[in-house]
CSV table of C-alpha atoms in Angstrom, one decimal:
chain,number,residue,atom,x,y,z
A,133,MET,CA,11.4,-5.0,28.0
A,134,ARG,CA,10.5,-2.5,25.3
A,135,TYR,CA,9.4,-3.4,21.8
A,136,ILE,CA,9.8,-0.6,19.3
A,137,TYR,CA,7.2,-0.5,16.5
A,138,ASN,CA,7.2,3.1,15.1
A,139,LYS,CA,4.3,2.3,12.7
A,140,LEU,CA,0.7,3.2,12.1
A,141,VAL,CA,-1.7,0.9,13.8
A,142,ARG,CA,-5.5,0.4,13.9
A,143,ASP,CA,-7.4,2.8,16.1
A,144,LYS,CA,-8.2,0.3,18.9
A,145,ILE,CA,-4.8,-1.2,19.3
A,146,PRO,CA,-3.4,1.1,22.0
A,147,HIS,CA,-6.6,0.6,24.1
A,148,GLN,CA,-6.3,-3.1,23.8
A,149,ILE,CA,-2.6,-3.1,24.8
A,150,ASN,CA,-3.3,-0.9,27.8
A,151,ASN,CA,-6.1,-3.2,28.9
A,152,GLU,CA,-3.6,-6.0,29.3
A,153,GLN,CA,-1.9,-6.2,32.7
A,154,GLY,CA,1.8,-5.2,32.6
A,155,ARG,CA,1.6,-3.6,29.2
A,156,LYS,CA,1.5,0.1,28.3
A,157,ALA,CA,1.3,1.5,24.8
A,158,ASN,CA,3.1,4.8,24.1
A,159,TYR,CA,1.7,6.5,21.0
A,160,LYS,CA,1.0,9.9,19.4
A,161,ILE,CA,-1.5,11.3,17.0
A,162,LEU,CA,0.0,12.1,13.6
A,163,SER,CA,-0.3,15.3,11.6
A,164,ASP,CA,-2.2,15.0,8.3
A,165,GLU,CA,1.2,15.0,6.4
A,166,GLN,CA,2.7,12.3,8.7
A,167,TYR,CA,-0.6,10.3,8.4
A,168,ILE,CA,-0.4,10.2,4.6
A,169,LYS,CA,3.3,9.1,4.7
A,170,GLU,CA,2.5,6.4,7.3
A,171,LEU,CA,-0.5,5.2,5.3
A,172,ASP,CA,1.9,4.8,2.3
A,173,LYS,CA,4.3,2.7,4.4
A,174,LYS,CA,1.3,0.7,5.7
A,175,LEU,CA,0.1,0.0,2.2
A,176,PHE,CA,3.5,-1.7,1.4
A,177,GLU,CA,3.5,-3.5,4.7
A,178,GLU,CA,0.1,-5.0,4.2
A,179,ALA,CA,0.8,-5.8,0.6
A,180,HIS,CA,3.9,-7.8,1.7
A,181,GLU,CA,1.9,-9.6,4.4
A,182,PHE,CA,-0.7,-10.5,1.9
A,183,ILE,CA,1.9,-11.9,-0.5
A,184,GLU,CA,3.4,-13.9,2.4
A,185,GLU,CA,0.1,-15.6,3.3
A,186,TYR,CA,-2.5,-15.0,0.5
A,187,SER,CA,-5.1,-15.0,3.3
A,188,VAL,CA,-8.5,-13.4,3.2
A,189,GLU,CA,-7.6,-11.7,6.5
A,190,GLU,CA,-4.4,-10.1,5.1
A,191,LEU,CA,-6.3,-9.0,2.0
A,192,GLY,CA,-8.9,-7.4,4.3
A,193,ASP,CA,-6.1,-5.5,6.0
A,194,LEU,CA,-4.7,-4.3,2.7
A,195,MET,CA,-8.2,-3.2,1.6
A,196,GLU,CA,-8.7,-1.3,4.9
A,197,VAL,CA,-5.6,0.8,4.1
A,198,ILE,CA,-6.8,1.3,0.6
A,199,PHE,CA,-10.3,2.4,1.7
A,200,THR,CA,-8.7,4.7,4.3
A,201,ILE,CA,-6.6,6.4,1.6
A,202,MET,CA,-9.6,6.6,-0.7
A,203,GLU,CA,-11.5,8.3,2.1
A,204,ILE,CA,-8.7,10.8,2.8
A,205,LYS,CA,-8.3,11.6,-0.9
A,206,ASN,CA,-12.0,11.8,-1.4
A,207,ILE,CA,-12.0,9.0,-4.0
A,208,SER,CA,-15.2,6.8,-4.3
A,209,ILE,CA,-15.3,3.1,-5.2
A,210,GLN,CA,-17.2,4.1,-8.3
A,211,GLN,CA,-14.3,6.4,-9.4
A,212,VAL,CA,-11.9,3.6,-8.9
A,213,GLU,CA,-14.0,1.1,-10.8
A,214,GLU,CA,-14.5,3.5,-13.7
A,215,ALA,CA,-10.7,4.1,-13.9
A,216,ARG,CA,-10.1,0.4,-13.7
A,217,LYS,CA,-12.5,-0.3,-16.6
A,218,ILE,CA,-11.0,2.4,-18.7
A,219,LYS,CA,-7.5,1.1,-18.2
A,220,GLU,CA,-8.6,-2.5,-18.8
A,221,ASN,CA,-10.3,-1.5,-22.1
A,222,LYS,CA,-7.2,0.5,-23.2
A,223,LYS,CA,-4.4,-1.8,-22.0
A,224,GLY,CA,-6.1,-5.0,-20.9
A,225,GLY,CA,-6.0,-6.9,-17.6
A,226,PHE,CA,-3.6,-9.5,-16.3
A,227,LYS,CA,-5.5,-12.7,-17.2
A,228,ASP,CA,-3.1,-13.7,-20.0
A,229,LYS,CA,-0.1,-14.0,-17.7
A,230,ILE,CA,2.2,-11.9,-20.0
A,231,TYR,CA,5.6,-11.2,-18.6
A,232,LEU,CA,7.5,-8.4,-20.4
A,233,ILE,CA,11.3,-9.2,-20.5
A,234,ASP,CA,12.5,-6.1,-22.3
A,235,VAL,CA,11.9,-3.6,-25.1
A,236,GLU,CA,14.5,-2.9,-27.8
A,237,GLN,CA,14.3,0.5,-29.5
A,238,GLU,CA,16.7,2.9,-31.3
A,239,HIS,CA,16.4,6.0,-29.1
A,240,ALA,CA,16.1,6.6,-25.4
A,241,ASP,CA,12.6,7.2,-24.1
A,242,GLU,CA,12.2,9.6,-21.1
A,243,ARG,CA,8.9,8.0,-20.1
A,244,GLU,CA,10.5,4.5,-20.1
A,245,GLU,CA,13.5,5.8,-18.1
A,246,MET,CA,11.2,7.3,-15.5
A,247,GLU,CA,9.1,4.1,-15.2
A,248,LEU,CA,12.2,1.9,-14.7
A,249,ASN,CA,13.8,4.3,-12.1
A,250,LYS,CA,10.8,4.6,-9.7
A,251,GLU,CA,12.0,4.3,-6.1
A,252,TRP,CA,9.9,1.3,-5.2
A,253,ARG,CA,11.4,-0.7,-8.1
A,254,LYS,CA,14.9,-0.3,-6.6
A,255,ASN,CA,13.9,-2.7,-3.7
A,256,SER,CA,12.3,-5.4,-5.8
């Protein structure tokens, strides 16, 4: 029996699989370009798993992917927190539970069109 995963996994997973009798993990080491693409996919996977369970463990998995991306992109937690605070001061947070239904305006806005046509929005 073969189970196909084709996904990025934590570093120790292949070793753990290979230590189990009757199991063999086949894997490869990704190029930097492939690695970034797979981290992006993993980010969505872990976000969906967190949403399904809202568990601390799943949040930890999501944070692990985020921290890995931060490390690769050379982004510090201080930079993230500074950016978060700037945006919160400018646009607010999410505490007031505001749900935007639509915006009426006279003329088309290229910025709005781009925002509404982002690829990830097409699947939600």
